[in-house]
PDB file of C-alpha atoms in Angstrom:
ATOM      1  CA  MET A  30     -41.444 -35.679 -30.950  1.00 68.00           C
ATOM      2  CA  SER A  31     -44.805 -36.809 -32.227  1.00 84.00           C
ATOM      3  CA  ARG A  32     -47.653 -34.389 -32.901  1.00 93.00           C
ATOM      4  CA  HIS A  33     -51.273 -35.455 -33.221  1.00 96.00           C
ATOM      5  CA  PHE A  34     -54.843 -34.259 -32.697  1.00 97.00           C
ATOM      6  CA  VAL A  35     -56.305 -34.817 -29.233  1.00 97.00           C
ATOM      7  CA  SER A  36     -59.667 -36.234 -28.189  1.00 96.00           C
ATOM      8  CA  LYS A  37     -62.617 -33.875 -27.694  1.00 95.00           C
ATOM      9  CA  LYS A  38     -62.353 -34.448 -23.941  1.00 96.00           C
ATOM     10  CA  GLU A  39     -58.675 -33.440 -23.876  1.00 95.00           C
ATOM     11  CA  ALA A  40     -59.419 -30.414 -26.109  1.00 95.00           C
ATOM     12  CA  ARG A  41     -62.081 -29.275 -23.609  1.00 94.00           C
ATOM     13  CA  MET A  42     -59.552 -29.708 -20.766  1.00 93.00           C
ATOM     14  CA  VAL A  43     -57.054 -27.471 -22.594  1.00 95.00           C
ATOM     15  CA  SER A  44     -59.702 -24.790 -23.279  1.00 94.00           C
ATOM     16  CA  GLN A  45     -60.903 -24.946 -19.660  1.00 95.00           C
ATOM     17  CA  LYS A  46     -57.351 -24.571 -18.303  1.00 94.00           C
ATOM     18  CA  ILE A  47     -56.792 -21.532 -20.527  1.00 95.00           C
ATOM     19  CA  ARG A  48     -59.960 -19.903 -19.147  1.00 94.00           C
ATOM     20  CA  GLU A  49     -58.974 -20.774 -15.544  1.00 93.00           C
ATOM     21  CA  LEU A  50     -55.685 -18.949 -16.107  1.00 93.00           C
ATOM     22  CA  GLY A  51     -57.598 -15.792 -17.072  1.00 93.00           C
ATOM     23  CA  LEU A  52     -56.714 -16.052 -20.752  1.00 95.00           C
ATOM     24  CA  GLN A  53     -58.899 -16.123 -23.848  1.00 91.00           C
ATOM     25  CA  LEU A  54     -58.640 -17.891 -27.173  1.00 89.00           C
ATOM     26  CA  SER A  55     -61.203 -19.116 -29.664  1.00 88.00           C
ATOM     27  CA  ASP A  56     -61.596 -22.854 -29.816  1.00 86.00           C
ATOM     28  CA  GLY A  57     -60.104 -24.599 -32.801  1.00 91.00           C
ATOM     29  CA  PRO A  58     -58.410 -27.840 -33.799  1.00 96.00           C
ATOM     30  CA  THR A  59     -56.321 -28.943 -30.800  1.00 97.00           C
ATOM     31  CA  GLU A  60     -53.097 -30.881 -31.185  1.00 97.00           C
ATOM     32  CA  VAL A  61     -50.432 -32.090 -28.791  1.00 97.00           C
ATOM     33  CA  GLU A  62     -46.734 -32.661 -29.329  1.00 95.00           C
ATOM     34  CA  GLU A  63     -45.073 -34.975 -26.843  1.00 91.00           C
ATOM     35  CA  GLY A  64     -41.443 -35.605 -26.132  1.00 86.00           C
ATOM     36  CA  ARG A  65     -38.767 -35.484 -23.438  1.00 82.00           C
ATOM     37  CA  GLY A  66     -41.343 -35.393 -20.636  1.00 86.00           C
ATOM     38  CA  VAL A  67     -43.113 -32.312 -21.990  1.00 91.00           C
ATOM     39  CA  LYS A  68     -46.466 -31.967 -23.732  1.00 94.00           C
ATOM     40  CA  VAL A  69     -47.072 -28.860 -25.835  1.00 96.00           C
ATOM     41  CA  TYR A  70     -50.692 -28.146 -26.811  1.00 97.00           C
ATOM     42  CA  PHE A  71     -51.637 -26.204 -29.946  1.00 96.00           C
ATOM     43  CA  ILE A  72     -54.946 -24.615 -30.898  1.00 96.00           C
ATOM     44  CA  SER A  73     -55.281 -23.737 -34.568  1.00 93.00           C
ATOM     45  CA  GLY A  74     -51.534 -24.259 -34.923  1.00 92.00           C
ATOM     46  CA  MET A  75     -50.471 -21.850 -32.136  1.00 93.00           C
ATOM     47  CA  PRO A  76     -48.651 -23.218 -29.079  1.00 95.00           C
ATOM     48  CA  VAL A  77     -50.898 -22.329 -26.144  1.00 96.00           C
ATOM     49  CA  LEU A  78     -50.041 -24.514 -23.167  1.00 96.00           C
ATOM     50  CA  PHE A  79     -47.273 -26.832 -22.088  1.00 95.00           C
ATOM     51  CA  SER A  80     -47.175 -29.379 -19.355  1.00 91.00           C
ATOM     52  CA  SER A  81     -44.204 -30.769 -17.478  1.00 78.00           C
ATOM     53  CA  GLY A  82     -45.829 -31.441 -14.129  1.00 84.00           C
ATOM     54  CA  ILE A  83     -48.003 -28.305 -14.163  1.00 88.00           C
ATOM     55  CA  GLU A  84     -49.821 -26.630 -17.047  1.00 91.00           C
ATOM     56  CA  VAL A  85     -48.175 -23.377 -18.120  1.00 95.00           C
ATOM     57  CA  PRO A  86     -49.541 -20.994 -20.760  1.00 97.00           C
ATOM     58  CA  THR A  87     -47.068 -20.072 -23.481  1.00 96.00           C
ATOM     59  CA  LEU A  88     -45.895 -16.526 -24.024  1.00 96.00           C
ATOM     60  CA  HIS A  89     -47.380 -16.805 -27.531  1.00 95.00           C
ATOM     61  CA  LEU A  90     -50.848 -17.209 -25.991  1.00 96.00           C
ATOM     62  CA  ILE A  91     -50.288 -14.619 -23.266  1.00 97.00           C
ATOM     63  CA  ASN A  92     -49.137 -11.924 -25.694  1.00 96.00           C
ATOM     64  CA  ARG A  93     -52.129 -12.625 -27.918  1.00 94.00           C
ATOM     65  CA  SER A  94     -54.652 -12.805 -25.058  1.00 94.00           C
ATOM     66  CA  ARG A  95     -53.405  -9.755 -23.073  1.00 94.00           C
ATOM     67  CA  PRO A  96     -54.523 -10.896 -19.573  1.00 95.00           C
ATOM     68  CA  GLN A  97     -56.325  -8.429 -17.330  1.00 92.00           C
ATOM     69  CA  ARG A  98     -55.308 -10.170 -14.095  1.00 96.00           C
ATOM     70  CA  SER A  99     -52.237 -11.840 -12.566  1.00 97.00           C
ATOM     71  CA  TRP A 100     -49.786  -9.477 -14.275  1.00 98.00           C
ATOM     72  CA  ILE A 101     -46.592  -7.931 -12.977  1.00 98.00           C
ATOM     73  CA  GLU A 102     -44.970  -5.010 -14.797  1.00 97.00           C
ATOM     74  CA  VAL A 103     -41.197  -4.582 -14.523  1.00 97.00           C
ATOM     75  CA  ASP A 104     -38.874  -1.767 -15.554  1.00 95.00           C
ATOM     76  CA  ASP A 105     -36.541  -2.028 -18.547  1.00 94.00           C
ATOM     77  CA  GLY A 106     -33.554  -2.875 -16.333  1.00 94.00           C
ATOM     78  CA  ALA A 107     -35.171  -6.113 -15.141  1.00 95.00           C
ATOM     79  CA  VAL A 108     -36.196  -7.391 -18.590  1.00 96.00           C
ATOM     80  CA  PRO A 109     -32.799  -8.830 -19.705  1.00 96.00           C
ATOM     81  CA  ARG A 110     -32.399 -10.807 -16.468  1.00 96.00           C
ATOM     82  CA  ILE A 111     -35.941 -12.177 -16.520  1.00 96.00           C
ATOM     83  CA  SER A 112     -35.702 -12.942 -20.244  1.00 94.00           C
ATOM     84  CA  SER A 113     -32.699 -15.112 -19.388  1.00 94.00           C
ATOM     85  CA  GLY A 114     -34.660 -17.050 -16.766  1.00 95.00           C
ATOM     86  CA  ALA A 115     -33.717 -15.216 -13.569  1.00 96.00           C
ATOM     87  CA  ASN A 116     -36.348 -15.176 -10.841  1.00 97.00           C
ATOM     88  CA  LEU A 117     -38.147 -11.914 -10.112  1.00 97.00           C
ATOM     89  CA  PHE A 118     -37.261 -10.186  -6.866  1.00 95.00           C
ATOM     90  CA  ALA A 119     -39.483  -7.457  -5.444  1.00 91.00           C
ATOM     91  CA  GLN A 120     -36.625  -4.975  -5.279  1.00 89.00           C
ATOM     92  CA  GLY A 121     -35.547  -5.970  -8.797  1.00 80.00           C
ATOM     93  CA  GLY A 122     -37.638  -3.580 -10.818  1.00 89.00           C
ATOM     94  CA  ILE A 123     -41.339  -4.172 -10.166  1.00 95.00           C
ATOM     95  CA  VAL A 124     -43.161  -1.040 -11.314  1.00 95.00           C
ATOM     96  CA  SER A 125     -46.728  -2.178 -10.659  1.00 96.00           C
ATOM     97  CA  MET A 126     -48.775  -5.349 -10.396  1.00 97.00           C
ATOM     98  CA  ASP A 127     -52.184  -6.872  -9.878  1.00 97.00           C
ATOM     99  CA  THR A 128     -52.391  -6.778  -6.077  1.00 95.00           C
ATOM    100  CA  ALA A 129     -55.053  -9.528  -6.131  1.00 97.00           C
ATOM    101  CA  ILE A 130     -52.272 -12.049  -6.883  1.00 98.00           C
ATOM    102  CA  ARG A 131     -51.987 -14.770  -4.234  1.00 98.00           C
ATOM    103  CA  LYS A 132     -49.033 -16.946  -3.332  1.00 98.00           C
ATOM    104  CA  GLY A 133     -48.914 -19.911  -5.736  1.00 96.00           C
ATOM    105  CA  ASP A 134     -50.763 -18.148  -8.588  1.00 96.00           C
ATOM    106  CA  VAL A 135     -49.441 -18.285 -12.132  1.00 96.00           C
ATOM    107  CA  VAL A 136     -48.291 -14.735 -12.961  1.00 98.00           C
ATOM    108  CA  TYR A 137     -47.520 -12.999 -16.258  1.00 98.00           C
ATOM    109  CA  ILE A 138     -44.502 -10.686 -16.282  1.00 98.00           C
ATOM    110  CA  ARG A 139     -44.473  -7.827 -18.792  1.00 98.00           C
ATOM    111  CA  ASP A 140     -42.209  -4.948 -19.748  1.00 97.00           C
ATOM    112  CA  GLY A 141     -43.189  -1.272 -19.768  1.00 95.00           C
ATOM    113  CA  LYS A 142     -44.467  -1.540 -23.351  1.00 96.00           C
ATOM    114  CA  GLY A 143     -46.907  -4.305 -22.391  1.00 96.00           C
ATOM    115  CA  THR A 144     -45.013  -7.211 -23.982  1.00 97.00           C
ATOM    116  CA  TYR A 145     -45.048 -10.318 -21.810  1.00 97.00           C
ATOM    117  CA  VAL A 146     -41.548 -11.732 -21.324  1.00 98.00           C
ATOM    118  CA  ALA A 147     -42.036 -14.445 -18.697  1.00 98.00           C
ATOM    119  CA  VAL A 148     -44.436 -16.616 -16.748  1.00 97.00           C
ATOM    120  CA  GLY A 149     -43.853 -17.337 -13.088  1.00 97.00           C
ATOM    121  CA  ILE A 150     -45.317 -18.654  -9.876  1.00 97.00           C
ATOM    122  CA  ALA A 151     -45.989 -16.026  -7.199  1.00 97.00           C
ATOM    123  CA  GLU A 152     -43.978 -16.632  -4.053  1.00 97.00           C
ATOM    124  CA  ARG A 153     -45.999 -14.130  -1.998  1.00 97.00           C
ATOM    125  CA  ASP A 154     -49.287 -12.230  -2.155  1.00 97.00           C
ATOM    126  CA  GLY A 155     -49.336  -9.150  -4.397  1.00 96.00           C
ATOM    127  CA  GLN A 156     -50.208  -6.723  -1.601  1.00 96.00           C
ATOM    128  CA  GLU A 157     -47.301  -7.988   0.502  1.00 96.00           C
ATOM    129  CA  ILE A 158     -44.876  -7.689  -2.423  1.00 96.00           C
ATOM    130  CA  MET A 159     -45.855  -4.070  -3.081  1.00 94.00           C
ATOM    131  CA  ALA A 160     -45.835  -3.138   0.619  1.00 93.00           C
ATOM    132  CA  ASN A 161     -42.437  -4.746   1.376  1.00 89.00           C
ATOM    133  CA  LYS A 162     -40.351  -4.456  -1.779  1.00 88.00           C
ATOM    134  CA  VAL A 163     -37.831  -7.092  -0.702  1.00 91.00           C
ATOM    135  CA  GLY A 164     -37.405 -10.803  -1.326  1.00 93.00           C
ATOM    136  CA  LEU A 165     -38.458 -13.245  -4.001  1.00 96.00           C
ATOM    137  CA  ALA A 166     -41.676 -12.174  -5.755  1.00 97.00           C
ATOM    138  CA  ALA A 167     -42.020 -14.855  -8.454  1.00 97.00           C
ATOM    139  CA  ARG A 168     -40.185 -17.976  -9.563  1.00 97.00           C
ATOM    140  CA  VAL A 169     -39.813 -17.813 -13.374  1.00 97.00           C
ATOM    141  CA  ILE A 170     -40.882 -21.031 -15.138  1.00 96.00           C
ATOM    142  CA  HIS A 171     -41.122 -19.874 -18.799  1.00 96.00           C
ATOM    143  CA  HIS A 172     -39.352 -16.979 -20.519  1.00 97.00           C
ATOM    144  CA  VAL A 173     -38.503 -15.654 -23.973  1.00 95.00           C
ATOM    145  CA  GLY A 174     -35.069 -17.268 -23.975  1.00 88.00           C
ATOM    146  CA  ASP A 175     -36.144 -20.811 -23.075  1.00 93.00           C
ATOM    147  CA  SER A 176     -36.418 -23.851 -25.330  1.00 89.00           C
ATOM    148  CA  ILE A 177     -40.249 -23.854 -25.454  1.00 90.00           C
ATOM    149  CA  PHE A 178     -40.359 -20.254 -26.664  1.00 93.00           C
ATOM    150  CA  LYS A 179     -37.533 -20.682 -29.169  1.00 88.00           C
ATOM    151  CA  SER A 180     -38.827 -24.010 -30.526  1.00 86.00           C
ATOM    152  CA  TYR A 181     -42.197 -22.563 -31.490  1.00 84.00           C
ATOM    153  CA  GLN A 182     -41.274 -18.953 -32.216  1.00 77.00           C
ATOM    154  CA  ARG A 183     -41.880 -19.271 -35.975  1.00 59.00           C
ATOM    155  CA  GLU A 184     -45.111 -21.282 -35.833  1.00 48.00           C
TER     156      GLU A 184
END
């Protein structure tokens, strides 16, 4: 994998995407590491976003930024499954969530202590999920046990 600084235009794109996702981070030197079909972006040395078809914020960024929207809180029983990459089902331990979530939104899944353990794509609207606690709620695309998280855990 090669890692290098990005152009100012690409750095602005990364910062803009982070803001669009409802996250915050001060601007800083932006780098990218590319390999095996995945780009991982870093701001001031912290992995913040990766791209493998869609742009996904890293759990490192999410736990630092503490998003105020697009969150789903799960009970302690659901955390081990989600941390292993299992999808989130409505009946599988959702305690509360941002009901403004819409189908297709990027969502941030956290435990009862407020630690974010996964990122997913909402499969249904938040109000529908809470009203009918059955079926797939979110497809998990990044979690604490995956290669992206583990590769950059110490950085």
